[in-house]
mmCIF file of C-alpha atoms in Angstrom:
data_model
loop_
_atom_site.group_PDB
_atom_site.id
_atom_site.type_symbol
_atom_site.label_atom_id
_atom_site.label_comp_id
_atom_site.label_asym_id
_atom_site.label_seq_id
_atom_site.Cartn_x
_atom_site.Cartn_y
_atom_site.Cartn_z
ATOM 1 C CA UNK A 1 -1.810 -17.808 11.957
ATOM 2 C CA UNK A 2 -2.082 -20.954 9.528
ATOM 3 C CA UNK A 3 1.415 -21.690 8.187
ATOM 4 C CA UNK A 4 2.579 -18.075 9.077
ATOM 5 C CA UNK A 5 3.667 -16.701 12.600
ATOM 6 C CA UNK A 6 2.919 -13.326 13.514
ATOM 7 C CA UNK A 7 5.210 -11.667 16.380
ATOM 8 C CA UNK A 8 3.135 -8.209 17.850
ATOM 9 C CA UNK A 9 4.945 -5.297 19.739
ATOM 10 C CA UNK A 10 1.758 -3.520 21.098
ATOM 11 C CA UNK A 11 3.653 -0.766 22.851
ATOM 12 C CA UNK A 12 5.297 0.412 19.248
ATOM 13 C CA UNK A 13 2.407 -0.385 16.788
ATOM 14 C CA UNK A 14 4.607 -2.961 15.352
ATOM 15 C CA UNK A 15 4.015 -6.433 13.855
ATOM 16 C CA UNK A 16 6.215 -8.809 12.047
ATOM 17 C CA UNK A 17 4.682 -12.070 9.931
ATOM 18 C CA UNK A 18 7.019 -14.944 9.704
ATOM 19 C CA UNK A 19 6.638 -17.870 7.181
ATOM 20 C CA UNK A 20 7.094 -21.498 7.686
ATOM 21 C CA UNK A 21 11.051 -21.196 7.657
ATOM 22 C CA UNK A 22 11.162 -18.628 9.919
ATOM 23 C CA UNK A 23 12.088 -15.690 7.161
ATOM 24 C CA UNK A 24 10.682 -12.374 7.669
ATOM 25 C CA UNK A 25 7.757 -11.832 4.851
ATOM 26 C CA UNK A 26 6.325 -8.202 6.400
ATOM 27 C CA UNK A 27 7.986 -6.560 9.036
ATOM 28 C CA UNK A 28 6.072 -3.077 9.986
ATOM 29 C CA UNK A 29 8.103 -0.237 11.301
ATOM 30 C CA UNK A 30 7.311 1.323 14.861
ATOM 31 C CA UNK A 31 4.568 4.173 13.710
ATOM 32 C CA UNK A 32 4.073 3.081 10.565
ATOM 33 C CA UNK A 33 0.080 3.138 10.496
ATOM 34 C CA UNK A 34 -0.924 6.335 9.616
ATOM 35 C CA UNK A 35 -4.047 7.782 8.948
ATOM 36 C CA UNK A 36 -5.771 11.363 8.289
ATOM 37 C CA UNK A 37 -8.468 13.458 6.684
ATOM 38 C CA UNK A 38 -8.027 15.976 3.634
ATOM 39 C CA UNK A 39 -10.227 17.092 1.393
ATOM 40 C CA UNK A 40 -9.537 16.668 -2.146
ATOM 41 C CA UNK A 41 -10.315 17.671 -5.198
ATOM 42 C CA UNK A 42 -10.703 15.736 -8.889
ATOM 43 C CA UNK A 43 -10.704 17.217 -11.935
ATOM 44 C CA UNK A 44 -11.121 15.148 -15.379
ATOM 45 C CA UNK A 45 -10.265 16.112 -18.684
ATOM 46 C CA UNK A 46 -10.201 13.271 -21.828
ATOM 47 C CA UNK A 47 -9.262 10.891 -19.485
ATOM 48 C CA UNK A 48 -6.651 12.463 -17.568
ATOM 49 C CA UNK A 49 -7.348 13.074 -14.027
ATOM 50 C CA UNK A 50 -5.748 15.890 -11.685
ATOM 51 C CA UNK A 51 -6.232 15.417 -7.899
ATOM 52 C CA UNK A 52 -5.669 18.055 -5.459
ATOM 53 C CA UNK A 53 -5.251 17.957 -2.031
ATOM 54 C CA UNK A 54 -5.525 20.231 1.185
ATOM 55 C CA UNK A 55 -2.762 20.039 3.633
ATOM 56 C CA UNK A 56 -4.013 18.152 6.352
ATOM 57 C CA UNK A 57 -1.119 16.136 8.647
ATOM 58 C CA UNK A 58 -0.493 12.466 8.904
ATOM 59 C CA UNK A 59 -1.158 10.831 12.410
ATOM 60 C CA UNK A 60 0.643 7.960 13.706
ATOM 61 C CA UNK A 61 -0.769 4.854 15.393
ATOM 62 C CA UNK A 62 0.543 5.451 19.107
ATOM 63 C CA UNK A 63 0.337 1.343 20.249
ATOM 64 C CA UNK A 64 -2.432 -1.670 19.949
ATOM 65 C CA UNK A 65 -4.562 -2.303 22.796
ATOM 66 C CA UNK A 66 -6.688 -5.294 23.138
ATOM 67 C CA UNK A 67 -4.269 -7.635 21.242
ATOM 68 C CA UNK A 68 -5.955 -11.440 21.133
ATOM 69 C CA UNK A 69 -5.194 -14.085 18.899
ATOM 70 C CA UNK A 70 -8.021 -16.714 18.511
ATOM 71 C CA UNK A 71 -8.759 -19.606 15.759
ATOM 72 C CA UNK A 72 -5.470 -18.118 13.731
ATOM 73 C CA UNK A 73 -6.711 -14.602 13.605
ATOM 74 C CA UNK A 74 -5.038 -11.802 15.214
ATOM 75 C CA UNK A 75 -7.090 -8.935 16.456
ATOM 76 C CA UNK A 76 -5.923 -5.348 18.035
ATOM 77 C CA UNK A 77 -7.121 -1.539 18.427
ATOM 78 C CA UNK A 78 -5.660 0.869 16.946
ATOM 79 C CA UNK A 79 -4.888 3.664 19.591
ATOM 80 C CA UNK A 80 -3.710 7.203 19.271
ATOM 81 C CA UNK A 81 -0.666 8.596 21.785
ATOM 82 C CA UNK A 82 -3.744 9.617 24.383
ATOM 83 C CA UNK A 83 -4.753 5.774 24.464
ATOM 84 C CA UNK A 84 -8.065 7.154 22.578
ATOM 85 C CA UNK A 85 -9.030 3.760 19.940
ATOM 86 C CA UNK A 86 -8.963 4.942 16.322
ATOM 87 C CA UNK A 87 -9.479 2.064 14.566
ATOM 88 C CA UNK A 88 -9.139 -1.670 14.335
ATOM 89 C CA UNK A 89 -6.610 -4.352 12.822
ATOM 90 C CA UNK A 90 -6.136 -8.013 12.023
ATOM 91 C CA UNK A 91 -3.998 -10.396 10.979
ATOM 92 C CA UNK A 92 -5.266 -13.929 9.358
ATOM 93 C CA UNK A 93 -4.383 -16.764 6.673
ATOM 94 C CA UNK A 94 -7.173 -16.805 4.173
ATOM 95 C CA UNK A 95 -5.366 -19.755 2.610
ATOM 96 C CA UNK A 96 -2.531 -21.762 2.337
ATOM 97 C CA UNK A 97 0.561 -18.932 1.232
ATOM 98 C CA UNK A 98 -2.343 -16.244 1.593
ATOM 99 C CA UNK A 99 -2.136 -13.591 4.191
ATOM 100 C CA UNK A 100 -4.499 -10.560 4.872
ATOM 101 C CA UNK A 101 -3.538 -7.875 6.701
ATOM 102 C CA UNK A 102 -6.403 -5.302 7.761
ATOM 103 C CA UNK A 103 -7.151 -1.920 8.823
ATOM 104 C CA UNK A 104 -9.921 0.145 9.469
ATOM 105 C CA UNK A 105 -9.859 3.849 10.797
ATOM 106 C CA UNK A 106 -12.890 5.459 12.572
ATOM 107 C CA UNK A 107 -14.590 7.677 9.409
ATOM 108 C CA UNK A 108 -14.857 10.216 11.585
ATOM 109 C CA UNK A 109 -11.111 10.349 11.296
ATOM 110 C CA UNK A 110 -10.016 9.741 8.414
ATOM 111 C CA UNK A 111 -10.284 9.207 4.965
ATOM 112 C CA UNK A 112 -6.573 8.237 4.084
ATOM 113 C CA UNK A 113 -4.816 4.991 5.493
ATOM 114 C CA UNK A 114 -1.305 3.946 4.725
ATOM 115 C CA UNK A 115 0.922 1.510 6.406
ATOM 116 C CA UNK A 116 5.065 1.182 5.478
ATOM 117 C CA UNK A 117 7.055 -2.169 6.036
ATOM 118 C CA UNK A 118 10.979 -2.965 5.546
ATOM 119 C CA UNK A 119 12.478 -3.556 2.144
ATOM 120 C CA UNK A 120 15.824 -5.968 1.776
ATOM 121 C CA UNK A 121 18.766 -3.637 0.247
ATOM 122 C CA UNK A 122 18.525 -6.080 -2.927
ATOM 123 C CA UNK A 123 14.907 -6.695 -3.163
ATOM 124 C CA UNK A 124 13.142 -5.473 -6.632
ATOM 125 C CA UNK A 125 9.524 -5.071 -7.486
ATOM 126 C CA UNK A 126 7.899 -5.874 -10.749
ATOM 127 C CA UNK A 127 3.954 -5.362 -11.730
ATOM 128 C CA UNK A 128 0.923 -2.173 -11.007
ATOM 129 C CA UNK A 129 -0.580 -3.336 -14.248
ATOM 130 C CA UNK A 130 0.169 -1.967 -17.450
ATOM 131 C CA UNK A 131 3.486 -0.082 -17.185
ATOM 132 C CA UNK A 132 4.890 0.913 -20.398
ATOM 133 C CA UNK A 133 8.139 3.032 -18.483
ATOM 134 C CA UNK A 134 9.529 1.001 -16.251
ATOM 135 C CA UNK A 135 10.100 -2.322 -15.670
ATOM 136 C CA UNK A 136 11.602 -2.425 -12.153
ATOM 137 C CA UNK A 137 9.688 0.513 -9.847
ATOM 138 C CA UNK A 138 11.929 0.539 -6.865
ATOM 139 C CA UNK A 139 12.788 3.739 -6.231
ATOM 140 C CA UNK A 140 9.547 4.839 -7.494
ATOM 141 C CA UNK A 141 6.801 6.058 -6.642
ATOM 142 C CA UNK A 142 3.398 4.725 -7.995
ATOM 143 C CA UNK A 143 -0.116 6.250 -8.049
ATOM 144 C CA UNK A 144 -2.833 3.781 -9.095
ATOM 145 C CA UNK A 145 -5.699 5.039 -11.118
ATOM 146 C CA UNK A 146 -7.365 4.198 -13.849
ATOM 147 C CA UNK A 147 -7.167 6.812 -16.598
ATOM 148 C CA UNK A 148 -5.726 7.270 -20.303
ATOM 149 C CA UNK A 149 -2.022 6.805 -21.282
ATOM 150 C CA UNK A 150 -1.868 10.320 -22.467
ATOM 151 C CA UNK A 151 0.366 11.682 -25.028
ATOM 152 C CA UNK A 152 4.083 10.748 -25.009
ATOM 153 C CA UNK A 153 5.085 10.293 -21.517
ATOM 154 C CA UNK A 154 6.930 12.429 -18.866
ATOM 155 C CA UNK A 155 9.358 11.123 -16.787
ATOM 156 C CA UNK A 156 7.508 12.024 -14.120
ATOM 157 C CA UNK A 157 3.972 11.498 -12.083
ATOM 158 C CA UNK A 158 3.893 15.337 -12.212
ATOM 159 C CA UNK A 159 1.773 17.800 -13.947
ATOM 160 C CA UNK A 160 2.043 20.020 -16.690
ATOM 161 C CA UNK A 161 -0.084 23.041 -15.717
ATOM 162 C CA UNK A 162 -0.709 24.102 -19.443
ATOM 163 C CA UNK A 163 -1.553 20.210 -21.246
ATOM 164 C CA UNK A 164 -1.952 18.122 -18.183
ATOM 165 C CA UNK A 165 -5.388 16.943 -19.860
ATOM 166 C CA UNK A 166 -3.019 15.458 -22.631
ATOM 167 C CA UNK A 167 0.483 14.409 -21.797
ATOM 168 C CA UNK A 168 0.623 10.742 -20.382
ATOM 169 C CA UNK A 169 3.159 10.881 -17.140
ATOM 170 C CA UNK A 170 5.335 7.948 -15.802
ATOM 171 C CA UNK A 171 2.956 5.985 -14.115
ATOM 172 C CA UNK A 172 -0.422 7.151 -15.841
ATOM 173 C CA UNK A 173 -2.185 3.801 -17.800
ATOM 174 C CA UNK A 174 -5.524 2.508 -18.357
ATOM 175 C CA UNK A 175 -4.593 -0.390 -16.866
ATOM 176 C CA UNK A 176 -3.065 -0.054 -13.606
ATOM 177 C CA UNK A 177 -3.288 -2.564 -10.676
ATOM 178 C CA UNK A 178 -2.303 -2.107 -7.082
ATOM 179 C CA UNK A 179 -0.384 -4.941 -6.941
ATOM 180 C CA UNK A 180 3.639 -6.012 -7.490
ATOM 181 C CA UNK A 181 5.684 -9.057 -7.479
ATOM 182 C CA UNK A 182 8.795 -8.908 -5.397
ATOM 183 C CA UNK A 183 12.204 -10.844 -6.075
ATOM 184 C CA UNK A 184 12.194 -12.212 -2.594
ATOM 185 C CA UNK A 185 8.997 -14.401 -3.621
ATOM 186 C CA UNK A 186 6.431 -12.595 -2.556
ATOM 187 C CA UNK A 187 2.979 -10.995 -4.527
ATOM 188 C CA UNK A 188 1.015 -8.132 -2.372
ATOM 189 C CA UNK A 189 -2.038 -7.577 -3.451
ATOM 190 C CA UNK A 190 -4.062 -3.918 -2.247
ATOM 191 C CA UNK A 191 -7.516 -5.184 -2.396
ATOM 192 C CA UNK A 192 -9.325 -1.856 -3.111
ATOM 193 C CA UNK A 193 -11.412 0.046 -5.385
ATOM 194 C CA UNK A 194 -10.083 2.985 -4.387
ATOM 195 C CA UNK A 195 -7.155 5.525 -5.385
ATOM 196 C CA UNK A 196 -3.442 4.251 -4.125
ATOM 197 C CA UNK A 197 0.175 5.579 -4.022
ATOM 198 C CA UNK A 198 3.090 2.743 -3.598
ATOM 199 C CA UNK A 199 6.561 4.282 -1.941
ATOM 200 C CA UNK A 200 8.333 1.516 -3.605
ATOM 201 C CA UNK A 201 11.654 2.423 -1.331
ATOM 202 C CA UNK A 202 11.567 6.125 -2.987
ATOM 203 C CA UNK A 203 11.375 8.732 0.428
ATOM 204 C CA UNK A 204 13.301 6.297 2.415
ATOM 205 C CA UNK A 205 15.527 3.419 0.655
ATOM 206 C CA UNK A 206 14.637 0.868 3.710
ATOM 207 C CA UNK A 207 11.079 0.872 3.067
ATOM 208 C CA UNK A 208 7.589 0.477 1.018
ATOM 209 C CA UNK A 209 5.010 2.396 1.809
ATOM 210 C CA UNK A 210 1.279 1.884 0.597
ATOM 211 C CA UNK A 211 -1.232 4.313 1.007
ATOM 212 C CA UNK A 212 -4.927 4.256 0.368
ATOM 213 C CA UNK A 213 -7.135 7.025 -0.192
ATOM 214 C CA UNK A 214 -9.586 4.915 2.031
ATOM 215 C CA UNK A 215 -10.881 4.318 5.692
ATOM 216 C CA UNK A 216 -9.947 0.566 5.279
ATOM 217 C CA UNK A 217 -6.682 -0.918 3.887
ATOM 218 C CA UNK A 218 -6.740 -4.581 2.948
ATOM 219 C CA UNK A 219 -3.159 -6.058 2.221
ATOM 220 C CA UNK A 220 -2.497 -9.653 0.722
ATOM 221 C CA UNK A 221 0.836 -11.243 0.814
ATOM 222 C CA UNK A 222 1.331 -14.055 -0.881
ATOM 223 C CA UNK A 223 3.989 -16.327 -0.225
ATOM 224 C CA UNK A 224 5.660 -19.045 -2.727
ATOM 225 C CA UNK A 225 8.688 -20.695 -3.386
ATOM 226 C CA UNK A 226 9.270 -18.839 -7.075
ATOM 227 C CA UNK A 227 7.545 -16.319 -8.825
ATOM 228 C CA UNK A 228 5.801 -18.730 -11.169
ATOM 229 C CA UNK A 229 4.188 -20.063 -7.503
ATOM 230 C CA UNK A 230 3.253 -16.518 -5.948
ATOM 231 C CA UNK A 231 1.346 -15.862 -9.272
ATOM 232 C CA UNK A 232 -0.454 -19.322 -9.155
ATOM 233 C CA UNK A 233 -1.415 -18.167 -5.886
ATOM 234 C CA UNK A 234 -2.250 -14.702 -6.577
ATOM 235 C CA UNK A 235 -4.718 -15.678 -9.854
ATOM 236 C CA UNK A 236 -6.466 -19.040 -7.828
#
């Protein structure tokens, strides 16, 4: 796929993307797609937004079917553990250093989409915009929506049933972006509009995990040689 290799497992629902080297840039994990429906609930007050969801289960991509790989694209179904098709994928190089990984669910099925990867045991993460508490979010966990700062910040994305409407947490900003810079020379880039949480290594040290409140998911992973590079390439 352009400068990258892609290697697909279609039995496990696994795909890993290899750069020009040969180094690992985005290895998936066997059942790592996931996707469900919840309904969920928003609530605004000066600003600050409070979302609450139903409890609804996460489903696990079973295996791709119909795996083809034409004019650098790679294409596959998304099937459940009954062989049923729940969705689509594909893997491409929009340009040079610029891959785009995307999923689609069936509506019908979903409204949520996430999809986790490996982290390296060194690897750090910079970026989601304006971040005024930490510089370095592994280990975190990072909802992205736009809403105010708040008042003072808690050290947490939790809220405070009695001032919610006012106290800023961790992660809340008015300028948040769902996008990070890791130290392995790499920029991913969520392209969506949409509401996202980033498992920056937080549930389970040995992996991110990106979730979209979203039928689609649209990754970019940018590959460069420094950081100076991947944000060339990210802002071209």
């Amino acid at each position: 796929v352009g400068e990258f290799s892609v290697r697909i497992e279609a039995s496990t629902a696994r795909f890993e993307v290899f750069d020009s080297t040969g180094a690992s840039v985005l290895s998936s994990l066997a059942g790592a797609i996931e996707y469900r429906s919840v309904p969920t609930t928003a609530e605004m007050q000066f600003g600050q937004f409070k979302f609450t969801e139903a409890s609804a289960r996460w489903h696990h991509v079973a295996r791709f079917g119909s795996v083809r790989i034409a004019d650098d694209v790679a294409t596959f179904v998304l099937e459940d553990d009954d062989g049923r098709a729940v969705g689509s994928g594909a893997i491409a190089e929009r340009e040079e250093g610029d891959l785009e990984l995307r999923l689609e669910a069936d509506e019908r099925a979903s409204n949520r989409l996430a999809v986790s990867y490996a982290c390296a045991e060194q690897e750090h993460f910079l970026g989601f915009g304006g971040q005024s508490f930490d510089v370095d979010h592994r280990g975190q966990v990072v909802p992205i929506w736009v809403e105010e700062d708040g008042i003072g910040k808690d050290p947490t994305d939790e809220h405070d049933p009695t001032i919610w409407f006012l106290r800023g947490r961790r992660n809340s900003t008015h300028t948040s972006m769902p996008m990070y810079l890791s130290s392995r020379n790499l920029g991913v880039w969520l392209d969506t509009t949409s509401r996202s949480i980033f498992d920056m290594c937080a549930d389970d040290s040995t992996r991110v995990r990106v979730e979209v409140w979203d039928p689609e998911l649209v990754l970019r992973v940018f590959r460069g040689t420094s950081p100076i590079d991947v944000l060339a390439r990210v802002s071209s």
